[in-house]
Tab-separated table of C-alpha atoms in Angstrom:
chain	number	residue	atom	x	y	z
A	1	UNK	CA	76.639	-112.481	155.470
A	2	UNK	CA	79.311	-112.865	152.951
A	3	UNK	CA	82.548	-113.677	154.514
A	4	UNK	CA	80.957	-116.361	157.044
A	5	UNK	CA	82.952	-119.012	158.393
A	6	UNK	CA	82.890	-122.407	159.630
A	7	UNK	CA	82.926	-121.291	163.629
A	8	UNK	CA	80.905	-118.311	163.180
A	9	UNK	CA	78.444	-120.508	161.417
A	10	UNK	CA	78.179	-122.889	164.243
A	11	UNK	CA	77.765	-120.445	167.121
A	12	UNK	CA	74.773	-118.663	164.868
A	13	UNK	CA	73.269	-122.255	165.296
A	14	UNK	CA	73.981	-122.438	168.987
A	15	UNK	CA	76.852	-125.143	168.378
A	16	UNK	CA	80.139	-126.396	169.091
A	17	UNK	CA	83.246	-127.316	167.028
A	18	UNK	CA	82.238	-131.192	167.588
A	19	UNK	CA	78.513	-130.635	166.207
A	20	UNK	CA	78.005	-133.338	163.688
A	21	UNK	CA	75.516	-133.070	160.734
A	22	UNK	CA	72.890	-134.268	162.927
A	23	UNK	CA	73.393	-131.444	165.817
A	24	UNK	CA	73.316	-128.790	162.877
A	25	UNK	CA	69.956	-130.351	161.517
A	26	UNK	CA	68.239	-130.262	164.622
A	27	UNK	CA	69.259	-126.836	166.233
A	28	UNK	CA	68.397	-125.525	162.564
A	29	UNK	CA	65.013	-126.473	162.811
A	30	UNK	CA	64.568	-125.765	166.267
A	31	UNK	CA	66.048	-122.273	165.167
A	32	UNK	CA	63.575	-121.985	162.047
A	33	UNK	CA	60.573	-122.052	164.821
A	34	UNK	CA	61.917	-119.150	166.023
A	35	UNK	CA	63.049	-117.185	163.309
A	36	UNK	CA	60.455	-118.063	160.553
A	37	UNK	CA	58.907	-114.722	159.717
A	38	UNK	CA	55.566	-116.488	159.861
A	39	UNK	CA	56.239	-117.333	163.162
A	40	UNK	CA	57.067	-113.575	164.221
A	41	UNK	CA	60.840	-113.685	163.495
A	42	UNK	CA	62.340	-111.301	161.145
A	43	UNK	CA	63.378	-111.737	157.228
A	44	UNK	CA	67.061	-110.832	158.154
A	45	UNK	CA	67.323	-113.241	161.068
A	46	UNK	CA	65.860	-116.077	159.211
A	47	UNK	CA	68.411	-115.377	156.207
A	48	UNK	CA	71.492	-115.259	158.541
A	49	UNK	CA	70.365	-118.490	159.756
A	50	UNK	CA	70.055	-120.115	157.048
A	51	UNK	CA	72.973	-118.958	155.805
A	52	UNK	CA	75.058	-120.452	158.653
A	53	UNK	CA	72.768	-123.711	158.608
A	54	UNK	CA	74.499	-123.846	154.466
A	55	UNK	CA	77.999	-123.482	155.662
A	56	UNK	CA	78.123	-125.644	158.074
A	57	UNK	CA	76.891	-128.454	156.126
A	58	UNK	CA	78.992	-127.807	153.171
A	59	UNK	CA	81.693	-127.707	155.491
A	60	UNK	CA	81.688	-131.450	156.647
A	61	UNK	CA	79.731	-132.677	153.335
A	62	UNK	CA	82.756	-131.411	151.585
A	63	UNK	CA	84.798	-133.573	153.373
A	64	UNK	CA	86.844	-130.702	154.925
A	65	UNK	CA	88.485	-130.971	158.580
A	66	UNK	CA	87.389	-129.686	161.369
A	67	UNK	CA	83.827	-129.600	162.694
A	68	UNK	CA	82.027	-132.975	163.713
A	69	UNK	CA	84.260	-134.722	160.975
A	70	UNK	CA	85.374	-137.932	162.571
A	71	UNK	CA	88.892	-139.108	162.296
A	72	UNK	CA	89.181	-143.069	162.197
A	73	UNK	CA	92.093	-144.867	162.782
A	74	UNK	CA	92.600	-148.985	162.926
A	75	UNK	CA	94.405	-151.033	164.626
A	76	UNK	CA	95.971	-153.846	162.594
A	77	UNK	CA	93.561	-156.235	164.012
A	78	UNK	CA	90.413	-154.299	163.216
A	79	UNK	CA	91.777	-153.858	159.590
A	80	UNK	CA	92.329	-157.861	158.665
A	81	UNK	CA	88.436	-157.929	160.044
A	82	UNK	CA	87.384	-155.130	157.272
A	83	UNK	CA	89.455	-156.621	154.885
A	84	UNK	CA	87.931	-160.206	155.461
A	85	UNK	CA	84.636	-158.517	155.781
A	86	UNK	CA	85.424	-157.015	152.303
A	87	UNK	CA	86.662	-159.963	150.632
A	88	UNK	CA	83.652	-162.154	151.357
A	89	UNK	CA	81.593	-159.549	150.015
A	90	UNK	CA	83.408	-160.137	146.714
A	91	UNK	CA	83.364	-163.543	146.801
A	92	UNK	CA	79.911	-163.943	147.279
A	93	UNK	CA	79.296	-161.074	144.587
A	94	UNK	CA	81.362	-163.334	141.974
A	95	UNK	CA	79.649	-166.693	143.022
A	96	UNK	CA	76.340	-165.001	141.922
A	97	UNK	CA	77.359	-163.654	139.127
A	98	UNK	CA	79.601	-167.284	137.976
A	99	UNK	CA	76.193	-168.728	138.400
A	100	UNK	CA	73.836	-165.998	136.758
A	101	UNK	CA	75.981	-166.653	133.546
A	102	UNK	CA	76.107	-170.245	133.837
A	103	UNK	CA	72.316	-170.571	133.958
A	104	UNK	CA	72.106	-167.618	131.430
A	105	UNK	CA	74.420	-169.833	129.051
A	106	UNK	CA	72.735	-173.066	129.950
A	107	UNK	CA	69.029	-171.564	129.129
A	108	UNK	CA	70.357	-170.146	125.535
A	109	UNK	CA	71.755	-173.627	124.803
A	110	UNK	CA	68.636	-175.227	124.984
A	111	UNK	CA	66.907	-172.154	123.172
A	112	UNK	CA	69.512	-172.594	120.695
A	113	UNK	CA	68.526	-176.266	120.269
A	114	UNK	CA	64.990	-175.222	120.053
A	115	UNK	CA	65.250	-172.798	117.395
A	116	UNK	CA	67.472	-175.427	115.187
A	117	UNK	CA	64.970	-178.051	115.541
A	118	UNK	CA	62.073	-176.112	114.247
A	119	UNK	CA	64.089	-174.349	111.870
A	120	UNK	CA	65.130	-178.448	110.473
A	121	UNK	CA	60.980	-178.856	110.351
A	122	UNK	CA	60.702	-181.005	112.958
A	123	UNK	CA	57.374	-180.373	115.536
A	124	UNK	CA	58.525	-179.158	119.058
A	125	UNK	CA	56.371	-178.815	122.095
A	126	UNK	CA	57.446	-175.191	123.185
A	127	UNK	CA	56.233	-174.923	126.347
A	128	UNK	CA	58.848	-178.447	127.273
A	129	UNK	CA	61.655	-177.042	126.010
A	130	UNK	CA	61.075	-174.020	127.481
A	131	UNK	CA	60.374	-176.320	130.826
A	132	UNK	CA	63.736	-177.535	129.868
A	133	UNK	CA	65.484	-174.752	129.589
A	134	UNK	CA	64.743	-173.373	132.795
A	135	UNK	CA	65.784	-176.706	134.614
A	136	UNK	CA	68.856	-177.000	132.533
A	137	UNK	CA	70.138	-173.333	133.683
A	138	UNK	CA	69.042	-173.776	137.326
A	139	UNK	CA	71.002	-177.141	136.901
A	140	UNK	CA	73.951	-175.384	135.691
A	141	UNK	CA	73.794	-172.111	138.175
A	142	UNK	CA	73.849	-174.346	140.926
A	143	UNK	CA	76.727	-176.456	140.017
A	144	UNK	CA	78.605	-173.350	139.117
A	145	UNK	CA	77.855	-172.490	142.772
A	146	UNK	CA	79.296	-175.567	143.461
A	147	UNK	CA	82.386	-175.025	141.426
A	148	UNK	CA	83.594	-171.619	142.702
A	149	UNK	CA	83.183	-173.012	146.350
A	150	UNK	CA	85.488	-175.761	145.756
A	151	UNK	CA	88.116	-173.641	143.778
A	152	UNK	CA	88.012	-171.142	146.938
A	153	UNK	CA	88.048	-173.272	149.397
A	154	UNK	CA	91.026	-174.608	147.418
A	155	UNK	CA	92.836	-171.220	146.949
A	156	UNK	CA	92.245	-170.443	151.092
A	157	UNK	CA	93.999	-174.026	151.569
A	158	UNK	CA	96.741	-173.210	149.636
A	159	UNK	CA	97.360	-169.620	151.136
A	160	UNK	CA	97.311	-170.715	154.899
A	161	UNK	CA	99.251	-174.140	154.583
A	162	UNK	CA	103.166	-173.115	154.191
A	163	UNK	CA	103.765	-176.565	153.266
A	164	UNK	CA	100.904	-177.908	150.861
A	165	UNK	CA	103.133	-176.943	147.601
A	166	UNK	CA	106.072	-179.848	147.018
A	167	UNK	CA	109.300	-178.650	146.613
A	168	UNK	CA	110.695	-178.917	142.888
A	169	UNK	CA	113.946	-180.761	143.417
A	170	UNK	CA	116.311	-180.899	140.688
A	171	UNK	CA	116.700	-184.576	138.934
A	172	UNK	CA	119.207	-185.705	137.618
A	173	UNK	CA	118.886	-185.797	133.351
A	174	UNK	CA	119.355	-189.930	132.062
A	175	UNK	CA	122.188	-190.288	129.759
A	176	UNK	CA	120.637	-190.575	126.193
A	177	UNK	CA	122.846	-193.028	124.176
A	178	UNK	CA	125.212	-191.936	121.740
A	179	UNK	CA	124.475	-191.881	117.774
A	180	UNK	CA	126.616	-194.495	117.419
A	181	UNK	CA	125.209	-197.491	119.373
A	182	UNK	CA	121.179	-196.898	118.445
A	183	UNK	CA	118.490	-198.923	120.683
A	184	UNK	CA	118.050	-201.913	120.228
A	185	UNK	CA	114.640	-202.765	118.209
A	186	UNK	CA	113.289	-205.798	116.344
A	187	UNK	CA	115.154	-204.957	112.975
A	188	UNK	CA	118.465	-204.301	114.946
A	189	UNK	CA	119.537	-205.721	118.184
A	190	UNK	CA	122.831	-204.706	120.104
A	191	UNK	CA	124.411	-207.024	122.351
A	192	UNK	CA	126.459	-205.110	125.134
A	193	UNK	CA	128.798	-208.107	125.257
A	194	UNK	CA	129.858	-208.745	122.142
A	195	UNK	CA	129.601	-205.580	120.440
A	196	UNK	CA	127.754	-206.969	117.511
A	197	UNK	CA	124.233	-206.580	116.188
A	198	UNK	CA	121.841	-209.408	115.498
A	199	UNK	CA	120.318	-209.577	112.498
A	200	UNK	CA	116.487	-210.525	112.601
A	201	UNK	CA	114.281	-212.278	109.865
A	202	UNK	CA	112.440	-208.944	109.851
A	203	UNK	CA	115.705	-206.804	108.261
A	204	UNK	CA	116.043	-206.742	104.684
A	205	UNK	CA	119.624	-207.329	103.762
A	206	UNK	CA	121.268	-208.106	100.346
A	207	UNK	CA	121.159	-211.930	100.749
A	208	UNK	CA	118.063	-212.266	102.437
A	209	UNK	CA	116.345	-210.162	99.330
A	210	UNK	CA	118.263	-212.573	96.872
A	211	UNK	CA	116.794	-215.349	98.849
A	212	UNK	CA	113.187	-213.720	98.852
A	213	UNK	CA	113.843	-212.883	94.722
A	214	UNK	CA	114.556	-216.532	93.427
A	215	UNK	CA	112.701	-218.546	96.090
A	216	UNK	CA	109.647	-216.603	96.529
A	217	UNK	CA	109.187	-214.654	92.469
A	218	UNK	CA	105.597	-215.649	92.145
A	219	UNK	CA	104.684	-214.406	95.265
A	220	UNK	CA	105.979	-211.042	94.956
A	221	UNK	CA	104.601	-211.200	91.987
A	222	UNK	CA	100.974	-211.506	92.582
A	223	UNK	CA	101.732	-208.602	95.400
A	224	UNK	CA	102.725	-206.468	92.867
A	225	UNK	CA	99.707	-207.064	90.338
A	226	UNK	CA	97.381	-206.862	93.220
A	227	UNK	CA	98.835	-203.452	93.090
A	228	UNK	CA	98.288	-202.558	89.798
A	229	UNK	CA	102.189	-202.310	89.207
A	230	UNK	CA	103.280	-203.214	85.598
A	231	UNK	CA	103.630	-207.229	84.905
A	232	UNK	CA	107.001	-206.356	83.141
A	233	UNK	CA	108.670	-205.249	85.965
A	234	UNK	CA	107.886	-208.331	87.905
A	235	UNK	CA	108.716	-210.706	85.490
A	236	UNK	CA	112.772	-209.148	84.604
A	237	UNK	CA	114.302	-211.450	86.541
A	238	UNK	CA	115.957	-211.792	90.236
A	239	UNK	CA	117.371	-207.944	89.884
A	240	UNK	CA	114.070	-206.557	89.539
A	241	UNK	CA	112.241	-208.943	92.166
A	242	UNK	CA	114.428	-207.656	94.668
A	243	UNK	CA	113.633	-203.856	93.869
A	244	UNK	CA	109.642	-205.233	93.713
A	245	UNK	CA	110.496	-206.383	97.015
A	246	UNK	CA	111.946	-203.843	98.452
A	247	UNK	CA	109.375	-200.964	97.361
A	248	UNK	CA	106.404	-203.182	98.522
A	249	UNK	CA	108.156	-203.346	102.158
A	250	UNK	CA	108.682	-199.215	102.053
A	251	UNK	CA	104.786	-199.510	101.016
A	252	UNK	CA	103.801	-201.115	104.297
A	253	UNK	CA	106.706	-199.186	106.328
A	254	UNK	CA	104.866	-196.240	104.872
A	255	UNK	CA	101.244	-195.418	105.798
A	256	UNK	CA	101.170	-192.213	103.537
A	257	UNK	CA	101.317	-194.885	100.578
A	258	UNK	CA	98.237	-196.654	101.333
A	259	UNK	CA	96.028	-193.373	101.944
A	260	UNK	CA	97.012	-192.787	98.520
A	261	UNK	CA	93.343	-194.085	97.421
A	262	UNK	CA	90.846	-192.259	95.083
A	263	UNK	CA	88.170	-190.422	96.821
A	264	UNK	CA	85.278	-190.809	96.540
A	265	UNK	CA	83.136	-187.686	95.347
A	266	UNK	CA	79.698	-186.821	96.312
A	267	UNK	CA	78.287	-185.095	93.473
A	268	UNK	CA	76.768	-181.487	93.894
A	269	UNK	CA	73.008	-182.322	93.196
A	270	UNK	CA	73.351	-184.310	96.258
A	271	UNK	CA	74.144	-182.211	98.705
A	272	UNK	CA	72.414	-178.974	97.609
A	273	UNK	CA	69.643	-177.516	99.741
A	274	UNK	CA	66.361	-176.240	98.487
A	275	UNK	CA	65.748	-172.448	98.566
A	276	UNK	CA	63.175	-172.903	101.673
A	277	UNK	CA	65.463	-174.993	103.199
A	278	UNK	CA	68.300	-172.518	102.952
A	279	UNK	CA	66.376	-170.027	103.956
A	280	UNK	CA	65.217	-171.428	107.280
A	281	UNK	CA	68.909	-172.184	108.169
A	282	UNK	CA	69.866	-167.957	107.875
A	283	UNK	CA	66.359	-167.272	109.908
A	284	UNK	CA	67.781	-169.932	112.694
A	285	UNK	CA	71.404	-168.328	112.508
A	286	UNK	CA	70.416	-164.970	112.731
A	287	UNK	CA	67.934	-165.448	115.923
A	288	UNK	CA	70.800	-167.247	117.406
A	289	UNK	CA	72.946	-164.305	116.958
A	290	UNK	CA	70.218	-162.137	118.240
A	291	UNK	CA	70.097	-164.232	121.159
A	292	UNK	CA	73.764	-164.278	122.259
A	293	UNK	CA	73.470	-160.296	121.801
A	294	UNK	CA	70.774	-159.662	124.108
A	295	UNK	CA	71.902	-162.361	126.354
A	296	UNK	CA	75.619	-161.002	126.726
A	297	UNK	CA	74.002	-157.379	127.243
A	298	UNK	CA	71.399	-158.488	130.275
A	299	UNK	CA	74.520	-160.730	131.271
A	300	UNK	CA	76.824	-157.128	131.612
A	301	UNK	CA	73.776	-155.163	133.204
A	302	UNK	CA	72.864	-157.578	135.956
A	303	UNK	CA	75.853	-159.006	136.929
A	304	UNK	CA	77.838	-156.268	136.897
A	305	UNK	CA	80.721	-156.777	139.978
């Protein structure tokens, strides 16, 4: 029966527009006890049934309208309950799968520490570190639990309360002083009421290095040999004192100055590892990369949201 429709199809079977997938199933097979040529029916009846039994499931599998195809419609209500439901189902899916990869990372740490310690050629007891691992990543899975509760409980908080957020109010910006009266600091204090700036003992003026050169010569001058600067220099007279003063005060004004020091050099010998040793650091490195590979790929195939 080429040209059979969807109705025609359904009254073959003995059913209604309404029939659902169900009511065609049954009355087919009720049919087929009938119509089954080992049951006395004939070859043409059973085909025309089974024909119709065909289109009328490909009708509503399809997804077409019409038969016992359902229409649902929600009420506002009824769809904030699916979308809860749905929502939760996320959730939950992403708090298993925040604490799948916790543990997973967790339990490759302490492999990772493992591998490094035997690989350095120190003895380790693999069945407790494999102990270890195990409580280290059920450790970490549950407090990743633990975290993604709080941080959702957080985020519902925040969406339902209109008023947890502050308002950002505008403040008002504090004058910043002008380039021509600078704070006040120990080198240079301003006085508001007089306008004038006190000098400390700390500020290196013109008199105060004169001073420092005649009074105090032998003193810079064992600073300045303690420094390896030349003895000539030192010994010129008041003139050069004062410019021996001056650059051993930029010397302490300036850190950068006294990290000028000669490093120290380890020579090469000392540092350079044996061929075995070498070799047991690349085995180590590449079975941690191995690792991380096959962990990221069971990571992606279980916990796949």
């Amino acid at each position: 029966m080429p040209g059979l429709s969807h109705t025609d199809a359904l009254s073959v079977l003995g059913l209604g527009p309404s029939a659902t997938l169900a009511d065609i199933k049954a009355h087919y097979r009720e049919r087929c006890l009938k119509c089954h040529p080992d049951k006395g029916g004939s070859a043409a009846a059973f085909r025309e049934l089974y024909e119709a039994y065909e289109v009328a499931c490909a009708h509503l599998i399809s997804g077409s309208v019409g038969g016992g195809r359902q229409n649902f419609s929600f009420t506002p209500e009824e769809w904030a309950v699916v979308v809860e439901r749905l929502r939760g189902h996320r959730d939950e899916a992403r708090r298993g799968a925040a604490a799948s990869v916790a543990a997973e990372k967790a339990h490759l740490a302490k492999v990772r520490e493992m591998r490094a310690r035997r690989a350095a050629g120190e003895q380790v007891d693999e069945g407790a570190c494999l102990k270890e691992a195990r409580l280290a990543a059920r450790a970490a899975a549950e407090e990743a639990k633990r975290n993604f509760d709080k941080s959702t409980q957080a985020n519902t908080k925040g969406a339902n309360s209109k008023d947890d957020t502050p308002t950002v109010r505008p403040t008002e910006e504090e004058p910043t002083p002008a380039p021509s009266q600078p704070p006040p600091t120990k080198a240079n204090n301003f006085k508001p009421s007089t306008g004038a700036t006190e000098t400390t003992k700390d500020a290196p003026t013109s008199n105060s290095a004169v001073t420092a050169s005649t009074s105090g010569g032998t003193e810079a001058t064992k600073k300045d040999t303690e420094r390896g600067e030349s003895a000539t220099v030192c010994s010129s007279g008041g003139a050069n004192t004062m410019d021996d003063t001056a650059t051993a005060r930029r010397t302490e004004e300036d850190p950068s100055a006294a990290n000028n020091k000669p490093t120290v050099t380890v020579p090469a010998a000392a540092t350079k590892l044996s061929k075995r040793q070498q070799q047991h650091q690349d085995e180590a490195r590449a079975r941690r990369q191995e690792l991380e590979e096959r962990s990221e790929e069971a990571a992606k195939r279980r916990f796949r949201v």
